[in-house]
Amino acid sequence: MEEANIEQEEEIQFVEESTTAIERTPKKKVYRPIIGIVDRYIIRTFLGTYFFSILLIISVSIVFDINEKIDDFLKPEVSLYEIVFHYYLNFVPYYANMFSPLFVFISVIFFTSKLADNSEVIAMLASGMSFKRLLRPYLLSAAVISLLSFILNNYVIPPGNKTRHDFENAYIKNKRTEFAEGVQLEVKPNTIFSIQSYTRSSKTAYQVALDSFHKEDLSCRLTAESAVYDTLGKWQFINYRERRFTKYKEILKTGATLDTVLGVDPEDFLITAKDVETLTSPQIRSYISKQKMRGVGNVQLFEIEYHKRFASVFSAFILTFIGAVLSSKKVKNGMGINIAIGLGLSFGYILFMTITSTFAINGLLPAWVAAWLPNLIFVIIAMALWRKAPQ
């Protein structure tokens, strides 16, 4: 009996020593990857749905566009190479980027509603994953789309638009502005260059005047019947008349021709709202600064376009967030209802952007406010939906 007790005590002591040894053994840190299996699944599904949707709508757009322009494409002077590489190669990124916010929203709602209907969202939350953690792959996907959109919108699409517009002007319908009237520019401080009219084909301005001021007084006035712009960046005044004003007398000088450098590109006379699509963001910023320095105040369209290119980067994050929160709950007929709401909000975003841009053009809003206000409104909507999301 005593031997049995001794053996039992030895077993208890061995277990206690083993337990103590296990407790003293340092625990291995569990490695948790930043992007797990569930993250990769959501990212793959999100981006796959997004790019498939864009591909589908662009394919349909190309079919309709070919049907509309088939007569122009069949002209003998139009080559297949130009149609494919000058027109449609630049057509695709332009319209894909234009429809991007709409299809970001629809893609998120479509596949998240499907996850919710299959109870996959509930399973993820029940396993201990927070809803905030669930949003990580969504926002990573939005970051990929935003980066791609930023590069396209600011640096790739503008030169492509120029090639596409040149093709349209040459073979479909010439929409280039060929004439300008009543132009007045401050070419340098206290020097105003004005023309009555300008013709692009001949690079000739008519009824030209160059006025120089000293403080508030006119010190020199140079007029000419016409002025021709040459390839070296010089203006040649034809049949000119120069009047210099001093304190006591006026000095008159006339001649047949006079060459001068004004630092004015005649294309500045002809630039239109459509031309802003052909400028990269640094070029738009440079153009706005140059025009303001010359005293030209009508640059709202360029300012709006400049700010919209940066505001649109964040729209992907906002619309992704709203779409994920909106469609994460499992409801009866959830996918149909969610897609309907998503379409309504998407078109609301586009409509609101159009309205604010119109206000800015008419001088009722600053350009940066017009570009960022839709994002601000939809951030408020996102926060309201977040409060009702499953946590």
mmCIF file of C-alpha atoms in Angstrom:
data_model
loop_
_atom_site.group_PDB
_atom_site.id
_atom_site.type_symbol
_atom_site.label_atom_id
_atom_site.label_comp_id
_atom_site.label_asym_id
_atom_site.label_seq_id
_atom_site.Cartn_x
_atom_site.Cartn_y
_atom_site.Cartn_z
ATOM 1 C CA MET A 1 0.000 0.000 0.000
ATOM 2 C CA GLU A 2 2.841 2.328 0.915
ATOM 3 C CA GLU A 3 4.634 1.453 -2.337
ATOM 4 C CA ALA A 4 1.494 2.354 -4.320
ATOM 5 C CA ASN A 5 1.253 5.717 -2.547
ATOM 6 C CA ILE A 6 4.920 6.394 -3.229
ATOM 7 C CA GLU A 7 4.448 5.598 -6.936
ATOM 8 C CA GLN A 8 1.365 7.863 -7.112
ATOM 9 C CA GLU A 9 3.261 10.739 -5.458
ATOM 10 C CA GLU A 10 6.149 10.278 -7.903
ATOM 11 C CA GLU A 11 3.691 10.400 -10.853
ATOM 12 C CA ILE A 12 2.092 13.597 -9.495
ATOM 13 C CA GLN A 13 5.514 15.176 -9.024
ATOM 14 C CA PHE A 14 6.523 14.190 -12.602
ATOM 15 C CA VAL A 15 3.354 15.749 -14.040
ATOM 16 C CA GLU A 16 3.894 18.931 -12.019
ATOM 17 C CA GLU A 17 7.512 19.187 -13.202
ATOM 18 C CA SER A 18 6.465 18.575 -16.809
ATOM 19 C CA THR A 19 3.739 21.223 -16.561
ATOM 20 C CA THR A 20 6.213 23.705 -15.097
ATOM 21 C CA ALA A 21 8.684 22.951 -17.903
ATOM 22 C CA ILE A 22 5.986 23.467 -20.542
ATOM 23 C CA GLU A 23 4.959 26.755 -18.954
ATOM 24 C CA ARG A 24 8.592 27.918 -18.947
ATOM 25 C CA THR A 25 9.023 27.035 -22.630
ATOM 26 C CA PRO A 26 8.684 30.299 -24.642
ATOM 27 C CA LYS A 27 5.614 30.364 -26.860
ATOM 28 C CA LYS A 28 6.218 30.665 -30.579
ATOM 29 C CA LYS A 29 4.772 33.814 -32.110
ATOM 30 C CA VAL A 30 2.017 32.959 -34.555
ATOM 31 C CA TYR A 31 2.712 34.521 -37.970
ATOM 32 C CA ARG A 32 -0.302 36.281 -39.399
ATOM 33 C CA PRO A 33 0.172 37.453 -43.003
ATOM 34 C CA ILE A 34 -0.984 40.956 -43.861
ATOM 35 C CA ILE A 35 -2.901 39.545 -46.805
ATOM 36 C CA GLY A 36 -4.513 36.229 -45.902
ATOM 37 C CA ILE A 37 -6.494 33.693 -47.887
ATOM 38 C CA VAL A 38 -9.769 35.544 -47.379
ATOM 39 C CA ASP A 39 -8.115 38.822 -48.421
ATOM 40 C CA ARG A 40 -6.757 37.298 -51.610
ATOM 41 C CA TYR A 41 -10.163 35.822 -52.361
ATOM 42 C CA ILE A 42 -11.930 39.185 -51.950
ATOM 43 C CA ILE A 43 -9.259 41.120 -53.892
ATOM 44 C CA ARG A 44 -9.336 38.595 -56.736
ATOM 45 C CA THR A 45 -13.141 38.635 -56.883
ATOM 46 C CA PHE A 46 -13.393 42.432 -56.612
ATOM 47 C CA LEU A 47 -10.801 43.222 -59.285
ATOM 48 C CA GLY A 48 -11.998 40.391 -61.500
ATOM 49 C CA THR A 49 -15.590 41.656 -61.397
ATOM 50 C CA TYR A 50 -14.454 45.251 -61.944
ATOM 51 C CA PHE A 51 -12.260 44.560 -64.982
ATOM 52 C CA PHE A 52 -14.831 42.187 -66.481
ATOM 53 C CA SER A 53 -17.546 44.856 -66.132
ATOM 54 C CA ILE A 54 -15.328 47.496 -67.740
ATOM 55 C CA LEU A 55 -14.378 45.113 -70.550
ATOM 56 C CA LEU A 56 -18.030 44.297 -71.178
ATOM 57 C CA ILE A 57 -19.243 47.909 -71.367
ATOM 58 C CA ILE A 58 -16.272 49.017 -73.491
ATOM 59 C CA SER A 59 -16.869 46.145 -75.916
ATOM 60 C CA VAL A 60 -20.501 47.193 -76.292
ATOM 61 C CA SER A 61 -19.450 50.845 -76.711
ATOM 62 C CA ILE A 62 -16.981 49.917 -79.471
ATOM 63 C CA VAL A 63 -19.667 47.984 -81.347
ATOM 64 C CA PHE A 64 -22.061 50.957 -81.230
ATOM 65 C CA ASP A 65 -19.275 53.376 -82.150
ATOM 66 C CA ILE A 66 -18.229 51.309 -85.168
ATOM 67 C CA ASN A 67 -21.849 51.117 -86.286
ATOM 68 C CA GLU A 68 -22.134 54.917 -86.042
ATOM 69 C CA LYS A 69 -18.858 55.702 -87.843
ATOM 70 C CA ILE A 70 -18.681 52.835 -90.352
ATOM 71 C CA ASP A 71 -19.112 55.175 -93.329
ATOM 72 C CA ASP A 72 -16.172 57.285 -92.192
ATOM 73 C CA PHE A 73 -14.000 54.232 -91.540
ATOM 74 C CA LEU A 74 -14.643 52.924 -95.061
ATOM 75 C CA LYS A 75 -13.213 56.042 -96.701
ATOM 76 C CA PRO A 76 -10.223 55.101 -98.885
ATOM 77 C CA GLU A 77 -7.865 57.512 -97.117
ATOM 78 C CA VAL A 78 -8.485 55.897 -93.697
ATOM 79 C CA SER A 79 -6.220 52.949 -92.912
ATOM 80 C CA LEU A 80 -6.990 50.075 -90.564
ATOM 81 C CA TYR A 81 -3.812 50.879 -88.629
ATOM 82 C CA GLU A 82 -5.067 54.411 -87.871
ATOM 83 C CA ILE A 83 -8.512 53.148 -86.864
ATOM 84 C CA VAL A 84 -7.058 50.624 -84.414
ATOM 85 C CA PHE A 85 -3.974 52.367 -83.057
ATOM 86 C CA HIS A 86 -4.813 56.067 -83.410
ATOM 87 C CA TYR A 87 -8.499 55.922 -82.540
ATOM 88 C CA TYR A 88 -9.598 52.842 -80.612
ATOM 89 C CA LEU A 89 -6.348 52.338 -78.702
ATOM 90 C CA ASN A 90 -7.041 55.770 -77.172
ATOM 91 C CA PHE A 91 -10.837 55.370 -77.123
ATOM 92 C CA VAL A 92 -10.658 52.424 -74.699
ATOM 93 C CA PRO A 93 -8.700 53.988 -71.774
ATOM 94 C CA TYR A 94 -10.630 57.269 -72.050
ATOM 95 C CA TYR A 95 -14.068 55.695 -71.647
ATOM 96 C CA ALA A 96 -12.869 52.999 -69.256
ATOM 97 C CA ASN A 97 -11.595 55.696 -66.921
ATOM 98 C CA MET A 98 -14.773 57.740 -67.381
ATOM 99 C CA PHE A 99 -16.993 54.804 -66.304
ATOM 100 C CA SER A 100 -14.604 53.632 -63.583
ATOM 101 C CA PRO A 101 -16.420 55.112 -60.519
ATOM 102 C CA LEU A 102 -19.717 53.620 -61.683
ATOM 103 C CA PHE A 103 -18.294 50.123 -62.107
ATOM 104 C CA VAL A 104 -16.269 50.236 -58.903
ATOM 105 C CA PHE A 105 -19.536 50.713 -57.051
ATOM 106 C CA ILE A 106 -21.469 48.101 -59.034
ATOM 107 C CA SER A 107 -18.659 45.528 -58.728
ATOM 108 C CA VAL A 108 -18.432 45.881 -54.955
ATOM 109 C CA ILE A 109 -22.189 45.649 -54.492
ATOM 110 C CA PHE A 110 -22.532 42.694 -56.871
ATOM 111 C CA PHE A 111 -19.982 40.348 -55.325
ATOM 112 C CA THR A 112 -20.483 41.496 -51.701
ATOM 113 C CA SER A 113 -24.229 40.876 -52.002
ATOM 114 C CA LYS A 114 -23.383 37.432 -53.335
ATOM 115 C CA LEU A 115 -21.102 36.804 -50.335
ATOM 116 C CA ALA A 116 -23.851 37.960 -47.980
ATOM 117 C CA ASP A 117 -26.501 35.761 -49.668
ATOM 118 C CA ASN A 118 -24.204 32.737 -49.252
ATOM 119 C CA SER A 119 -23.751 33.634 -45.549
ATOM 120 C CA GLU A 120 -20.007 34.030 -46.109
ATOM 121 C CA VAL A 121 -19.932 37.499 -44.514
ATOM 122 C CA ILE A 122 -21.724 36.129 -41.447
ATOM 123 C CA ALA A 123 -19.208 33.258 -41.252
ATOM 124 C CA MET A 124 -16.265 35.666 -41.414
ATOM 125 C CA LEU A 125 -17.690 37.842 -38.642
ATOM 126 C CA ALA A 126 -18.622 34.790 -36.536
ATOM 127 C CA SER A 127 -15.026 33.531 -36.764
ATOM 128 C CA GLY A 128 -13.855 36.635 -34.906
ATOM 129 C CA MET A 129 -12.998 38.867 -37.849
ATOM 130 C CA SER A 130 -14.144 42.427 -37.277
ATOM 131 C CA PHE A 131 -15.992 44.299 -40.006
ATOM 132 C CA LYS A 132 -13.193 46.858 -40.028
ATOM 133 C CA ARG A 133 -10.725 44.038 -40.758
ATOM 134 C CA LEU A 134 -13.049 42.705 -43.453
ATOM 135 C CA LEU A 135 -12.813 46.036 -45.272
ATOM 136 C CA ARG A 136 -9.013 45.807 -45.646
ATOM 137 C CA PRO A 137 -9.000 43.841 -48.950
ATOM 138 C CA TYR A 138 -11.699 46.136 -50.315
ATOM 139 C CA LEU A 139 -9.585 49.223 -49.645
ATOM 140 C CA LEU A 140 -6.450 47.551 -51.005
ATOM 141 C CA SER A 141 -8.338 46.821 -54.225
ATOM 142 C CA ALA A 142 -9.589 50.418 -54.312
ATOM 143 C CA ALA A 143 -5.969 51.582 -53.925
ATOM 144 C CA VAL A 144 -4.945 49.565 -57.002
ATOM 145 C CA ILE A 145 -7.805 51.060 -59.042
ATOM 146 C CA SER A 146 -7.087 54.576 -57.762
ATOM 147 C CA LEU A 147 -3.390 54.369 -58.627
ATOM 148 C CA LEU A 148 -4.176 53.071 -62.110
ATOM 149 C CA SER A 149 -6.817 55.781 -62.617
ATOM 150 C CA PHE A 150 -4.437 58.512 -61.421
ATOM 151 C CA ILE A 151 -1.692 57.500 -63.854
ATOM 152 C CA LEU A 152 -4.133 57.171 -66.746
ATOM 153 C CA ASN A 153 -6.017 60.382 -66.005
ATOM 154 C CA ASN A 154 -2.977 62.593 -65.498
ATOM 155 C CA TYR A 155 -0.339 61.269 -67.882
ATOM 156 C CA VAL A 156 -1.564 58.579 -70.306
ATOM 157 C CA ILE A 157 -5.052 59.606 -71.477
ATOM 158 C CA PRO A 158 -4.323 63.305 -72.336
ATOM 159 C CA PRO A 159 -1.756 62.609 -75.098
ATOM 160 C CA GLY A 160 -3.970 59.748 -76.273
ATOM 161 C CA ASN A 161 -6.905 62.150 -76.487
ATOM 162 C CA LYS A 162 -4.845 64.439 -78.705
ATOM 163 C CA THR A 163 -4.172 61.578 -81.123
ATOM 164 C CA ARG A 164 -7.841 60.562 -81.052
ATOM 165 C CA HIS A 165 -9.045 64.137 -81.622
ATOM 166 C CA ASP A 166 -6.613 64.554 -84.523
ATOM 167 C CA PHE A 167 -8.035 61.400 -86.096
ATOM 168 C CA GLU A 168 -11.620 62.632 -85.636
ATOM 169 C CA ASN A 169 -10.790 66.056 -87.041
ATOM 170 C CA ALA A 170 -9.074 64.526 -90.080
ATOM 171 C CA TYR A 171 -11.545 61.785 -91.015
ATOM 172 C CA ILE A 172 -14.842 62.127 -89.123
ATOM 173 C CA LYS A 173 -15.775 65.688 -88.282
ATOM 174 C CA ASN A 174 -13.430 68.616 -87.946
ATOM 175 C CA LYS A 175 -14.226 70.201 -84.596
ATOM 176 C CA ARG A 176 -11.066 72.249 -84.319
ATOM 177 C CA THR A 177 -11.456 75.949 -83.769
ATOM 178 C CA GLU A 178 -10.012 77.706 -86.832
ATOM 179 C CA PHE A 179 -10.770 81.327 -85.947
ATOM 180 C CA ALA A 180 -10.565 83.580 -82.898
ATOM 181 C CA GLU A 181 -11.962 87.058 -82.340
ATOM 182 C CA GLY A 182 -11.486 89.833 -79.821
ATOM 183 C CA VAL A 183 -8.430 88.390 -78.038
ATOM 184 C CA GLN A 184 -6.583 90.418 -75.410
ATOM 185 C CA LEU A 185 -3.589 89.145 -73.429
ATOM 186 C CA GLU A 186 -1.061 90.614 -71.026
ATOM 187 C CA VAL A 187 2.152 89.290 -72.616
ATOM 188 C CA LYS A 188 4.343 90.750 -69.870
ATOM 189 C CA PRO A 189 3.807 93.187 -66.998
ATOM 190 C CA ASN A 190 2.222 96.433 -68.217
ATOM 191 C CA THR A 191 2.134 95.247 -71.853
ATOM 192 C CA ILE A 192 -1.181 94.305 -73.505
ATOM 193 C CA PHE A 193 -1.400 92.472 -76.828
ATOM 194 C CA SER A 194 -4.802 92.570 -78.563
ATOM 195 C CA ILE A 195 -6.093 91.379 -81.906
ATOM 196 C CA GLN A 196 -9.369 91.753 -83.727
ATOM 197 C CA SER A 197 -9.243 88.283 -85.321
ATOM 198 C CA TYR A 198 -6.905 85.336 -85.906
ATOM 199 C CA THR A 199 -6.862 82.553 -88.526
ATOM 200 C CA ARG A 200 -5.214 79.239 -87.684
ATOM 201 C CA SER A 201 -4.499 78.094 -91.266
ATOM 202 C CA SER A 202 -2.400 81.157 -92.134
ATOM 203 C CA LYS A 203 -1.207 81.835 -88.555
ATOM 204 C CA THR A 204 -2.173 85.447 -89.133
ATOM 205 C CA ALA A 205 -3.705 87.974 -86.738
ATOM 206 C CA TYR A 206 -5.529 91.045 -88.049
ATOM 207 C CA GLN A 207 -5.863 94.581 -86.661
ATOM 208 C CA VAL A 208 -3.144 94.078 -84.073
ATOM 209 C CA ALA A 209 -2.242 96.406 -81.202
ATOM 210 C CA LEU A 210 0.546 96.255 -78.623
ATOM 211 C CA ASP A 211 0.147 98.752 -75.771
ATOM 212 C CA SER A 212 2.850 99.433 -73.197
ATOM 213 C CA PHE A 213 2.149 101.338 -69.985
ATOM 214 C CA HIS A 214 4.345 103.187 -67.540
ATOM 215 C CA LYS A 215 2.474 103.226 -64.254
ATOM 216 C CA GLU A 216 -0.997 104.273 -65.426
ATOM 217 C CA ASP A 217 0.066 106.180 -68.534
ATOM 218 C CA LEU A 218 0.302 104.797 -72.073
ATOM 219 C CA SER A 219 3.978 105.034 -73.082
ATOM 220 C CA CYS A 220 3.919 103.252 -76.455
ATOM 221 C CA ARG A 221 1.317 101.971 -78.870
ATOM 222 C CA LEU A 222 2.245 99.704 -81.774
ATOM 223 C CA THR A 223 -0.484 98.894 -84.317
ATOM 224 C CA ALA A 224 -0.434 96.902 -87.542
ATOM 225 C CA GLU A 225 -2.806 95.742 -90.221
ATOM 226 C CA SER A 226 -1.739 92.161 -89.566
ATOM 227 C CA ALA A 227 0.861 90.027 -87.795
ATOM 228 C CA VAL A 228 2.178 86.627 -88.901
ATOM 229 C CA TYR A 229 3.554 84.015 -86.487
ATOM 230 C CA ASP A 230 6.567 82.063 -87.765
ATOM 231 C CA THR A 231 8.092 78.744 -86.758
ATOM 232 C CA LEU A 232 10.836 80.447 -84.717
ATOM 233 C CA GLY A 233 8.311 81.930 -82.305
ATOM 234 C CA LYS A 234 8.483 85.467 -83.729
ATOM 235 C CA TRP A 235 5.674 87.775 -84.787
ATOM 236 C CA GLN A 236 6.145 89.843 -87.942
ATOM 237 C CA PHE A 237 4.046 93.003 -87.881
ATOM 238 C CA ILE A 238 3.003 94.128 -91.377
ATOM 239 C CA ASN A 239 2.345 97.794 -92.234
ATOM 240 C CA TYR A 240 2.978 98.855 -88.679
ATOM 241 C CA ARG A 241 2.663 102.217 -86.961
ATOM 242 C CA GLU A 242 4.492 102.922 -83.697
ATOM 243 C CA ARG A 243 3.699 105.894 -81.467
ATOM 244 C CA ARG A 244 5.881 106.664 -78.446
ATOM 245 C CA PHE A 245 4.680 109.165 -75.896
ATOM 246 C CA THR A 246 7.078 111.289 -73.886
ATOM 247 C CA LYS A 247 6.353 114.046 -71.454
ATOM 248 C CA TYR A 248 6.430 116.784 -74.100
ATOM 249 C CA LYS A 249 5.980 115.164 -77.513
ATOM 250 C CA GLU A 250 4.867 112.119 -79.510
ATOM 251 C CA ILE A 251 7.324 110.174 -81.693
ATOM 252 C CA LEU A 252 5.818 108.470 -84.748
ATOM 253 C CA LYS A 253 7.436 105.649 -86.673
ATOM 254 C CA THR A 254 6.001 103.600 -89.552
ATOM 255 C CA GLY A 255 7.275 100.776 -91.713
ATOM 256 C CA ALA A 256 6.440 97.779 -93.877
ATOM 257 C CA THR A 257 7.546 95.004 -91.497
ATOM 258 C CA LEU A 258 8.768 94.661 -87.918
ATOM 259 C CA ASP A 259 9.882 91.439 -86.225
ATOM 260 C CA THR A 260 9.352 91.041 -82.497
ATOM 261 C CA VAL A 261 9.216 88.304 -79.844
ATOM 262 C CA LEU A 262 6.138 88.448 -77.617
ATOM 263 C CA GLY A 263 6.211 85.074 -75.878
ATOM 264 C CA VAL A 264 2.681 84.378 -77.140
ATOM 265 C CA ASP A 265 1.743 81.118 -78.840
ATOM 266 C CA PRO A 266 -1.232 81.678 -81.167
ATOM 267 C CA GLU A 267 -2.685 78.333 -80.103
ATOM 268 C CA ASP A 268 -3.568 80.121 -76.859
ATOM 269 C CA PHE A 269 -6.138 82.097 -78.872
ATOM 270 C CA LEU A 270 -7.878 78.937 -80.035
ATOM 271 C CA ILE A 271 -7.838 76.648 -77.011
ATOM 272 C CA THR A 272 -11.296 75.343 -76.075
ATOM 273 C CA ALA A 273 -12.902 73.299 -73.324
ATOM 274 C CA LYS A 274 -12.317 70.103 -75.315
ATOM 275 C CA ASP A 275 -8.613 70.864 -75.567
ATOM 276 C CA VAL A 276 -8.250 70.531 -71.793
ATOM 277 C CA GLU A 277 -8.649 66.770 -72.270
ATOM 278 C CA THR A 278 -5.397 66.729 -74.259
ATOM 279 C CA LEU A 279 -3.293 68.362 -71.524
ATOM 280 C CA THR A 280 -1.512 66.504 -68.736
ATOM 281 C CA SER A 281 -1.975 67.852 -65.214
ATOM 282 C CA PRO A 282 1.403 69.669 -65.160
ATOM 283 C CA GLN A 283 0.482 71.282 -68.502
ATOM 284 C CA ILE A 284 -2.910 72.404 -67.148
ATOM 285 C CA ARG A 285 -1.258 73.903 -64.064
ATOM 286 C CA SER A 286 1.274 75.719 -66.251
ATOM 287 C CA TYR A 287 -1.462 76.989 -68.571
ATOM 288 C CA ILE A 288 -3.587 78.307 -65.672
ATOM 289 C CA SER A 289 -0.607 80.127 -64.142
ATOM 290 C CA LYS A 290 0.357 81.636 -67.490
ATOM 291 C CA GLN A 291 -3.188 82.802 -68.258
ATOM 292 C CA LYS A 292 -3.653 84.351 -64.814
ATOM 293 C CA MET A 293 -0.343 86.141 -65.159
ATOM 294 C CA ARG A 294 -1.626 87.588 -68.445
ATOM 295 C CA GLY A 295 -4.800 88.779 -66.785
ATOM 296 C CA VAL A 296 -7.066 86.190 -68.400
ATOM 297 C CA GLY A 297 -9.684 85.180 -65.854
ATOM 298 C CA ASN A 298 -11.744 82.691 -67.870
ATOM 299 C CA VAL A 299 -9.889 79.537 -66.833
ATOM 300 C CA GLN A 300 -12.583 77.880 -64.711
ATOM 301 C CA LEU A 301 -12.871 74.841 -66.985
ATOM 302 C CA PHE A 302 -9.161 74.170 -66.687
ATOM 303 C CA GLU A 303 -9.178 74.622 -62.905
ATOM 304 C CA ILE A 304 -12.150 72.262 -62.552
ATOM 305 C CA GLU A 305 -10.499 69.601 -64.702
ATOM 306 C CA TYR A 306 -7.253 69.932 -62.748
ATOM 307 C CA HIS A 307 -8.917 69.468 -59.353
ATOM 308 C CA LYS A 308 -11.268 66.727 -60.592
ATOM 309 C CA ARG A 309 -8.308 64.593 -61.642
ATOM 310 C CA PHE A 310 -7.106 64.482 -58.038
ATOM 311 C CA ALA A 311 -10.556 64.263 -56.447
ATOM 312 C CA SER A 312 -11.447 61.268 -58.623
ATOM 313 C CA VAL A 313 -8.605 59.281 -57.030
ATOM 314 C CA PHE A 314 -10.430 59.280 -53.694
ATOM 315 C CA SER A 315 -13.821 58.516 -55.225
ATOM 316 C CA ALA A 316 -12.783 54.856 -55.642
ATOM 317 C CA PHE A 317 -12.151 54.562 -51.877
ATOM 318 C CA ILE A 318 -15.408 56.306 -50.944
ATOM 319 C CA LEU A 319 -17.616 54.340 -53.337
ATOM 320 C CA THR A 320 -15.928 51.048 -52.391
ATOM 321 C CA PHE A 321 -16.521 51.762 -48.708
ATOM 322 C CA ILE A 322 -20.187 52.650 -49.284
ATOM 323 C CA GLY A 323 -20.751 49.610 -51.514
ATOM 324 C CA ALA A 324 -19.202 47.180 -49.025
ATOM 325 C CA VAL A 325 -21.142 48.560 -46.049
ATOM 326 C CA LEU A 326 -24.399 48.767 -47.986
ATOM 327 C CA SER A 327 -24.383 45.193 -49.306
ATOM 328 C CA SER A 328 -22.819 43.267 -46.399
ATOM 329 C CA LYS A 329 -26.152 42.441 -44.745
ATOM 330 C CA LYS A 330 -28.113 39.385 -45.847
ATOM 331 C CA VAL A 331 -31.611 40.461 -46.814
ATOM 332 C CA LYS A 332 -34.395 38.988 -48.915
ATOM 333 C CA ASN A 333 -33.863 39.816 -52.610
ATOM 334 C CA GLY A 334 -30.714 41.582 -51.387
ATOM 335 C CA MET A 335 -28.684 41.566 -54.599
ATOM 336 C CA GLY A 336 -31.405 43.175 -56.708
ATOM 337 C CA ILE A 337 -32.185 45.835 -54.131
ATOM 338 C CA ASN A 338 -28.516 46.571 -53.464
ATOM 339 C CA ILE A 339 -27.689 46.887 -57.172
ATOM 340 C CA ALA A 340 -30.653 49.233 -57.646
ATOM 341 C CA ILE A 341 -29.509 51.385 -54.718
ATOM 342 C CA GLY A 342 -25.929 51.233 -56.006
ATOM 343 C CA LEU A 343 -26.941 52.410 -59.466
ATOM 344 C CA GLY A 344 -28.962 55.232 -57.927
ATOM 345 C CA LEU A 345 -26.048 56.382 -55.777
ATOM 346 C CA SER A 346 -23.570 56.058 -58.674
ATOM 347 C CA PHE A 347 -25.659 58.187 -60.993
ATOM 348 C CA GLY A 348 -26.274 60.564 -58.102
ATOM 349 C CA TYR A 349 -22.527 60.987 -57.670
ATOM 350 C CA ILE A 350 -22.027 61.675 -61.393
ATOM 351 C CA LEU A 351 -25.016 64.060 -61.472
ATOM 352 C CA PHE A 352 -23.798 65.926 -58.408
ATOM 353 C CA MET A 353 -20.334 66.273 -59.953
ATOM 354 C CA THR A 354 -21.922 67.733 -63.102
ATOM 355 C CA ILE A 355 -24.040 70.209 -61.117
ATOM 356 C CA THR A 356 -21.132 71.479 -59.021
ATOM 357 C CA SER A 357 -18.976 71.840 -62.152
ATOM 358 C CA THR A 358 -21.704 73.957 -63.754
ATOM 359 C CA PHE A 359 -21.830 76.171 -60.666
ATOM 360 C CA ALA A 360 -18.054 76.629 -60.848
ATOM 361 C CA ILE A 361 -18.150 77.518 -64.559
ATOM 362 C CA ASN A 362 -20.759 80.182 -63.800
ATOM 363 C CA GLY A 363 -18.624 81.563 -60.986
ATOM 364 C CA LEU A 364 -20.935 80.410 -58.173
ATOM 365 C CA LEU A 365 -18.365 78.051 -56.620
ATOM 366 C CA PRO A 366 -14.563 77.925 -56.534
ATOM 367 C CA ALA A 367 -13.198 75.201 -58.808
ATOM 368 C CA TRP A 368 -11.643 73.175 -55.973
ATOM 369 C CA VAL A 369 -14.932 73.209 -54.042
ATOM 370 C CA ALA A 370 -16.825 71.995 -57.125
ATOM 371 C CA ALA A 371 -14.364 69.107 -57.554
ATOM 372 C CA TRP A 372 -14.240 67.990 -53.911
ATOM 373 C CA LEU A 373 -17.809 68.671 -52.728
ATOM 374 C CA PRO A 374 -19.297 65.418 -54.164
ATOM 375 C CA ASN A 375 -16.606 63.449 -52.310
ATOM 376 C CA LEU A 376 -17.412 65.279 -49.082
ATOM 377 C CA ILE A 377 -21.149 64.594 -49.427
ATOM 378 C CA PHE A 378 -20.540 60.908 -50.081
ATOM 379 C CA VAL A 379 -18.110 60.666 -47.147
ATOM 380 C CA ILE A 380 -20.983 61.828 -44.931
ATOM 381 C CA ILE A 381 -23.231 59.155 -46.492
ATOM 382 C CA ALA A 382 -20.497 56.569 -45.886
ATOM 383 C CA MET A 383 -20.222 57.509 -42.192
ATOM 384 C CA ALA A 384 -24.000 57.279 -41.775
ATOM 385 C CA LEU A 385 -24.014 53.775 -43.297
ATOM 386 C CA TRP A 386 -20.980 52.739 -41.209
ATOM 387 C CA ARG A 387 -22.914 53.340 -37.998
ATOM 388 C CA LYS A 388 -25.495 50.749 -39.112
ATOM 389 C CA ALA A 389 -22.975 48.187 -40.367
ATOM 390 C CA PRO A 390 -22.452 44.857 -38.533
ATOM 391 C CA GLN A 391 -19.412 45.301 -36.298
#
